[in-house]
């Protein structure tokens, strides 16, 4: 497990990270979200050892991270860093060999990974001829080819169309299922919410929320319910303890002041006619994000 505890970083009088602490667990995808300048990239660079910290610790499996530990890390920066004149397969093989693989093993691993990422037909193309989306896939392959135990990705889905997002997400899930600890930043909150087991929200250099997706949803849940009925449910407007958010004939979205109020509404709806559905509404990541950064 990758553990960050009390990470602090300042540039002069400006503190860019303030007591940043969270975990990245093996076999789980962790989404790291925040606005521009929130401190995501700075945090990642400190974890990788390319940027110093003023205070705090970065640990792997309970011990301070060493240079040899970081050889087990994979990193994809937001800025593409591949050699444009190299061929795609040649480039990924070269990076695998830097991690100690033989030419045969490196070629096998690189070819398999690039095919899984949808670049099987572009192996002999120069990197510079690829579309931006395909360059992004190649950059991800560069971070994955040595099968890292910890994977740190800065905006891995930037520039990808929805189908490419699904392909890349599927590959990351395979690495997660194999036990890798994966953390990635993204501005695409819908993608983060769909993929991640755990979430970390940062704003102005401080962690505002961290935990499993389900725990954060429960923690920030409103008493909001959706009712769909065969009959008109306009009576909800006059129900004590109920605030109607949206209404259309037999459909209503509403907040209640207590769980008992929700049960009373359900009983009345059942008595009044056929109830097609009655369910609590969980907050989206976008709603949680807006709430915690205010």
Tab-separated table of C-alpha atoms in Angstrom:
chain	number	residue	atom	x	y	z
A	1	UNK	CA	0.000	0.000	0.000
A	2	UNK	CA	1.201	3.506	-0.874
A	3	UNK	CA	0.743	5.885	2.057
A	4	UNK	CA	1.069	9.664	2.093
A	5	UNK	CA	1.214	11.306	5.505
A	6	UNK	CA	1.412	15.026	6.210
A	7	UNK	CA	2.929	16.040	2.875
A	8	UNK	CA	3.640	19.776	2.880
A	9	UNK	CA	5.229	21.876	0.162
A	10	UNK	CA	5.721	25.632	-0.166
A	11	UNK	CA	7.239	27.933	-2.754
A	12	UNK	CA	8.324	30.946	-0.759
A	13	UNK	CA	5.324	32.186	1.186
A	14	UNK	CA	2.889	30.207	-0.959
A	15	UNK	CA	1.944	26.825	0.461
A	16	UNK	CA	0.900	24.546	-2.399
A	17	UNK	CA	0.385	21.397	-0.297
A	18	UNK	CA	-0.852	21.475	3.275
A	19	UNK	CA	-0.754	18.248	5.324
A	20	UNK	CA	-1.774	16.007	2.419
A	21	UNK	CA	-2.541	12.464	3.615
A	22	UNK	CA	-4.246	9.556	1.860
A	23	UNK	CA	-3.717	5.904	0.880
A	24	UNK	CA	-3.549	4.124	-2.466
A	25	UNK	CA	-4.440	0.492	-1.857
A	26	UNK	CA	-3.375	-2.540	-3.901
A	27	UNK	CA	-6.030	-3.921	-6.204
A	28	UNK	CA	-8.023	-0.686	-6.183
A	29	UNK	CA	-8.375	2.282	-8.506
A	30	UNK	CA	-8.065	5.623	-6.719
A	31	UNK	CA	-9.321	8.778	-8.386
A	32	UNK	CA	-7.484	11.989	-7.462
A	33	UNK	CA	-9.600	15.001	-8.396
A	34	UNK	CA	-9.336	18.747	-8.012
A	35	UNK	CA	-9.275	21.921	-10.033
A	36	UNK	CA	-6.312	23.379	-11.888
A	37	UNK	CA	-3.624	24.331	-9.405
A	38	UNK	CA	-5.166	22.287	-6.601
A	39	UNK	CA	-1.940	20.338	-6.019
A	40	UNK	CA	-2.482	17.041	-7.841
A	41	UNK	CA	0.599	17.089	-10.055
A	42	UNK	CA	2.804	18.419	-7.256
A	43	UNK	CA	1.662	15.549	-5.024
A	44	UNK	CA	2.405	12.993	-7.727
A	45	UNK	CA	5.869	14.404	-8.382
A	46	UNK	CA	6.696	14.227	-4.683
A	47	UNK	CA	5.590	10.586	-4.576
A	48	UNK	CA	7.874	9.888	-7.525
A	49	UNK	CA	10.805	11.644	-5.898
A	50	UNK	CA	11.297	14.176	-8.681
A	51	UNK	CA	10.221	17.007	-6.382
A	52	UNK	CA	11.250	17.526	-2.783
A	53	UNK	CA	8.817	18.018	0.084
A	54	UNK	CA	9.078	20.301	3.109
A	55	UNK	CA	7.488	17.817	5.513
A	56	UNK	CA	5.705	14.491	5.622
A	57	UNK	CA	6.407	10.943	4.524
A	58	UNK	CA	5.730	8.747	1.517
A	59	UNK	CA	5.674	5.061	2.433
A	60	UNK	CA	5.263	1.799	0.574
A	61	UNK	CA	4.124	-1.184	2.615
A	62	UNK	CA	4.953	0.614	5.848
A	63	UNK	CA	8.500	1.772	5.009
A	64	UNK	CA	9.808	5.014	3.518
A	65	UNK	CA	9.877	4.822	-0.264
A	66	UNK	CA	13.391	4.263	-1.612
A	67	UNK	CA	14.917	4.719	-5.043
A	68	UNK	CA	14.735	0.969	-5.631
A	69	UNK	CA	11.040	0.980	-4.655
A	70	UNK	CA	10.366	3.609	-7.302
A	71	UNK	CA	11.653	1.250	-9.965
A	72	UNK	CA	8.459	-0.674	-9.263
A	73	UNK	CA	6.401	2.436	-10.031
A	74	UNK	CA	4.853	3.364	-13.342
A	75	UNK	CA	4.221	7.015	-14.199
A	76	UNK	CA	2.418	8.798	-16.966
A	77	UNK	CA	2.853	12.592	-16.934
A	78	UNK	CA	0.191	14.911	-18.272
A	79	UNK	CA	2.688	16.168	-20.851
A	80	UNK	CA	3.516	13.533	-23.458
A	81	UNK	CA	7.149	12.491	-23.198
A	82	UNK	CA	7.706	9.945	-25.961
A	83	UNK	CA	10.359	10.258	-28.672
A	84	UNK	CA	8.401	11.366	-31.759
A	85	UNK	CA	10.777	9.813	-34.342
A	86	UNK	CA	10.747	6.324	-32.804
A	87	UNK	CA	8.343	3.640	-33.963
A	88	UNK	CA	5.622	2.771	-31.461
A	89	UNK	CA	6.658	-0.825	-30.753
A	90	UNK	CA	10.362	0.026	-30.827
A	91	UNK	CA	9.784	2.748	-28.242
A	92	UNK	CA	7.859	0.588	-25.762
A	93	UNK	CA	10.360	-2.275	-26.180
A	94	UNK	CA	13.179	0.171	-25.444
A	95	UNK	CA	11.484	1.285	-22.212
A	96	UNK	CA	10.877	-2.318	-21.135
A	97	UNK	CA	14.544	-3.122	-21.685
A	98	UNK	CA	15.510	-0.206	-19.448
A	99	UNK	CA	13.667	-2.109	-16.705
A	100	UNK	CA	15.821	-5.179	-17.281
A	101	UNK	CA	13.753	-7.310	-19.654
A	102	UNK	CA	15.469	-9.232	-22.419
A	103	UNK	CA	14.760	-8.134	-25.977
A	104	UNK	CA	12.484	-11.138	-26.544
A	105	UNK	CA	10.502	-10.614	-23.333
A	106	UNK	CA	10.333	-6.867	-23.886
A	107	UNK	CA	9.000	-7.358	-27.419
A	108	UNK	CA	6.386	-9.867	-26.263
A	109	UNK	CA	5.211	-7.640	-23.407
A	110	UNK	CA	5.148	-4.482	-25.505
A	111	UNK	CA	3.296	-6.102	-28.394
A	112	UNK	CA	0.662	-7.635	-26.121
A	113	UNK	CA	0.090	-4.407	-24.207
A	114	UNK	CA	-0.140	-2.234	-27.317
A	115	UNK	CA	-2.636	-4.640	-28.860
A	116	UNK	CA	-4.739	-4.558	-25.689
A	117	UNK	CA	-4.689	-0.765	-25.890
A	118	UNK	CA	-5.932	-0.828	-29.474
A	119	UNK	CA	-2.638	0.046	-31.187
A	120	UNK	CA	-1.979	-3.326	-32.792
A	121	UNK	CA	-2.186	-1.871	-36.298
A	122	UNK	CA	0.143	1.037	-35.492
A	123	UNK	CA	3.159	-0.835	-34.123
A	124	UNK	CA	5.415	0.181	-37.015
A	125	UNK	CA	4.291	3.807	-37.171
A	126	UNK	CA	6.373	6.667	-35.839
A	127	UNK	CA	4.963	8.141	-32.638
A	128	UNK	CA	4.650	11.575	-34.243
A	129	UNK	CA	2.246	10.246	-36.894
A	130	UNK	CA	-0.272	9.055	-34.314
A	131	UNK	CA	-3.357	11.041	-33.421
A	132	UNK	CA	-3.293	12.728	-30.026
A	133	UNK	CA	-5.575	10.035	-28.645
A	134	UNK	CA	-3.329	7.251	-29.900
A	135	UNK	CA	-0.268	9.035	-28.546
A	136	UNK	CA	-2.037	9.007	-25.200
A	137	UNK	CA	-2.522	5.232	-25.460
A	138	UNK	CA	1.168	4.801	-26.296
A	139	UNK	CA	2.088	6.950	-23.308
A	140	UNK	CA	-0.016	4.704	-21.083
A	141	UNK	CA	1.745	1.652	-22.535
A	142	UNK	CA	5.063	3.240	-21.597
A	143	UNK	CA	3.917	3.472	-17.984
A	144	UNK	CA	2.595	-0.099	-17.882
A	145	UNK	CA	5.038	-2.205	-19.873
A	146	UNK	CA	7.194	-3.199	-16.880
A	147	UNK	CA	4.103	-4.299	-14.891
A	148	UNK	CA	4.490	-1.798	-12.044
A	149	UNK	CA	3.186	-2.475	-8.547
A	150	UNK	CA	2.239	1.194	-8.158
A	151	UNK	CA	0.846	3.161	-11.081
A	152	UNK	CA	0.555	6.962	-11.061
A	153	UNK	CA	-1.250	8.532	-14.005
A	154	UNK	CA	-1.754	12.254	-14.572
A	155	UNK	CA	-4.857	12.832	-16.725
A	156	UNK	CA	-4.702	9.472	-18.554
A	157	UNK	CA	-8.065	9.980	-20.283
A	158	UNK	CA	-7.308	13.421	-21.694
A	159	UNK	CA	-7.963	13.522	-25.431
A	160	UNK	CA	-9.606	10.092	-25.584
A	161	UNK	CA	-12.986	9.501	-27.186
A	162	UNK	CA	-15.569	7.444	-25.245
A	163	UNK	CA	-14.596	4.158	-26.912
A	164	UNK	CA	-10.908	4.759	-26.193
A	165	UNK	CA	-11.762	5.599	-22.572
A	166	UNK	CA	-13.428	2.202	-22.255
A	167	UNK	CA	-10.411	0.430	-23.772
A	168	UNK	CA	-7.915	2.158	-21.482
A	169	UNK	CA	-10.173	1.716	-18.463
A	170	UNK	CA	-10.395	-2.000	-19.193
A	171	UNK	CA	-6.607	-2.342	-19.266
A	172	UNK	CA	-6.221	-0.393	-16.012
A	173	UNK	CA	-8.842	-2.591	-14.398
A	174	UNK	CA	-6.866	-5.671	-15.434
A	175	UNK	CA	-3.753	-4.291	-13.736
A	176	UNK	CA	-5.792	-3.411	-10.667
A	177	UNK	CA	-7.295	-6.900	-10.560
A	178	UNK	CA	-3.742	-8.278	-10.643
A	179	UNK	CA	-2.952	-6.330	-7.459
A	180	UNK	CA	-1.467	-3.025	-8.643
A	181	UNK	CA	-2.137	0.108	-6.603
A	182	UNK	CA	-3.357	2.707	-9.102
A	183	UNK	CA	-3.982	6.411	-8.618
A	184	UNK	CA	-4.933	8.734	-11.451
A	185	UNK	CA	-5.963	12.352	-11.688
A	186	UNK	CA	-8.725	13.499	-13.975
A	187	UNK	CA	-11.063	16.406	-14.591
A	188	UNK	CA	-13.632	13.982	-16.035
A	189	UNK	CA	-15.651	13.364	-12.887
A	190	UNK	CA	-18.086	11.015	-14.619
A	191	UNK	CA	-15.203	8.745	-15.658
A	192	UNK	CA	-13.679	8.831	-12.173
A	193	UNK	CA	-17.011	8.011	-10.573
A	194	UNK	CA	-17.590	5.089	-12.923
A	195	UNK	CA	-14.133	3.533	-12.575
A	196	UNK	CA	-12.804	4.229	-9.113
A	197	UNK	CA	-13.072	2.264	-5.906
A	198	UNK	CA	-11.630	5.123	-3.840
A	199	UNK	CA	-11.705	8.896	-4.242
A	200	UNK	CA	-9.484	11.731	-3.043
A	201	UNK	CA	-10.621	15.333	-3.492
A	202	UNK	CA	-8.064	18.129	-3.149
A	203	UNK	CA	-8.567	21.897	-3.241
A	204	UNK	CA	-6.063	24.677	-2.548
A	205	UNK	CA	-3.446	22.100	-1.564
A	206	UNK	CA	-5.535	20.428	1.139
A	207	UNK	CA	-7.457	17.161	1.112
A	208	UNK	CA	-11.155	17.902	1.439
A	209	UNK	CA	-12.468	14.331	1.250
A	210	UNK	CA	-10.998	10.841	0.942
A	211	UNK	CA	-12.420	7.348	1.168
A	212	UNK	CA	-14.233	4.677	-0.764
A	213	UNK	CA	-16.751	5.803	-3.359
A	214	UNK	CA	-19.627	4.194	-1.481
A	215	UNK	CA	-18.559	5.630	1.875
A	216	UNK	CA	-18.343	9.147	0.469
A	217	UNK	CA	-21.737	8.789	-1.161
A	218	UNK	CA	-23.230	7.668	2.140
A	219	UNK	CA	-21.461	10.428	4.062
A	220	UNK	CA	-22.724	13.164	1.753
A	221	UNK	CA	-26.091	11.664	0.940
A	222	UNK	CA	-29.142	13.880	1.055
A	223	UNK	CA	-32.489	12.498	2.117
A	224	UNK	CA	-33.609	12.626	-1.506
A	225	UNK	CA	-35.994	10.137	-3.085
A	226	UNK	CA	-37.487	9.403	-6.475
A	227	UNK	CA	-41.079	8.234	-6.762
A	228	UNK	CA	-42.680	6.903	-9.942
A	229	UNK	CA	-46.355	6.058	-9.720
A	230	UNK	CA	-49.227	5.240	-12.033
A	231	UNK	CA	-51.287	7.953	-10.367
A	232	UNK	CA	-50.729	11.671	-9.911
A	233	UNK	CA	-48.497	12.449	-6.929
A	234	UNK	CA	-49.214	16.158	-6.695
A	235	UNK	CA	-50.273	15.603	-3.097
A	236	UNK	CA	-46.567	15.491	-2.221
A	237	UNK	CA	-46.458	19.291	-2.353
A	238	UNK	CA	-48.663	19.449	0.750
A	239	UNK	CA	-47.003	16.597	2.629
A	240	UNK	CA	-45.354	17.764	5.896
A	241	UNK	CA	-41.559	17.468	5.902
A	242	UNK	CA	-41.345	17.126	2.103
A	243	UNK	CA	-39.664	19.514	-0.346
A	244	UNK	CA	-40.419	18.716	-3.985
A	245	UNK	CA	-37.397	19.197	-6.263
A	246	UNK	CA	-38.930	17.995	-9.536
A	247	UNK	CA	-42.451	16.935	-10.440
A	248	UNK	CA	-44.293	15.674	-13.528
A	249	UNK	CA	-47.599	13.913	-13.001
A	250	UNK	CA	-46.728	10.487	-11.637
A	251	UNK	CA	-43.047	11.344	-11.192
A	252	UNK	CA	-41.516	13.237	-8.290
A	253	UNK	CA	-38.041	13.923	-6.960
A	254	UNK	CA	-38.159	15.206	-3.406
A	255	UNK	CA	-36.229	15.778	-0.183
A	256	UNK	CA	-37.485	14.756	3.254
A	257	UNK	CA	-36.635	15.991	6.727
A	258	UNK	CA	-36.388	12.496	8.230
A	259	UNK	CA	-36.348	8.840	7.241
A	260	UNK	CA	-39.745	8.413	8.874
A	261	UNK	CA	-41.163	10.997	6.476
A	262	UNK	CA	-39.934	8.962	3.500
A	263	UNK	CA	-41.657	5.863	4.854
A	264	UNK	CA	-44.901	7.804	5.373
A	265	UNK	CA	-44.752	9.041	1.774
A	266	UNK	CA	-44.212	5.509	0.510
A	267	UNK	CA	-47.159	4.183	2.490
A	268	UNK	CA	-49.444	6.928	1.157
A	269	UNK	CA	-48.249	6.344	-2.417
A	270	UNK	CA	-48.917	2.613	-2.157
A	271	UNK	CA	-52.369	3.294	-0.748
A	272	UNK	CA	-53.134	5.789	-3.528
A	273	UNK	CA	-52.221	3.564	-6.461
A	274	UNK	CA	-49.582	1.474	-8.227
A	275	UNK	CA	-46.006	2.431	-7.321
A	276	UNK	CA	-43.572	1.619	-10.131
A	277	UNK	CA	-40.497	2.595	-8.117
A	278	UNK	CA	-39.448	4.321	-4.926
A	279	UNK	CA	-35.727	4.724	-4.257
A	280	UNK	CA	-33.211	6.957	-2.484
A	281	UNK	CA	-31.010	9.048	-4.737
A	282	UNK	CA	-27.241	8.914	-4.149
A	283	UNK	CA	-25.209	12.070	-4.765
A	284	UNK	CA	-22.959	12.096	-7.810
A	285	UNK	CA	-19.241	12.739	-7.520
A	286	UNK	CA	-19.852	16.145	-9.086
A	287	UNK	CA	-22.311	16.998	-6.292
A	288	UNK	CA	-19.922	15.758	-3.593
A	289	UNK	CA	-17.077	17.691	-5.188
A	290	UNK	CA	-19.021	20.944	-5.227
A	291	UNK	CA	-20.052	20.442	-1.612
A	292	UNK	CA	-16.601	19.758	-0.171
A	293	UNK	CA	-14.622	22.444	-2.013
A	294	UNK	CA	-16.931	25.283	-1.015
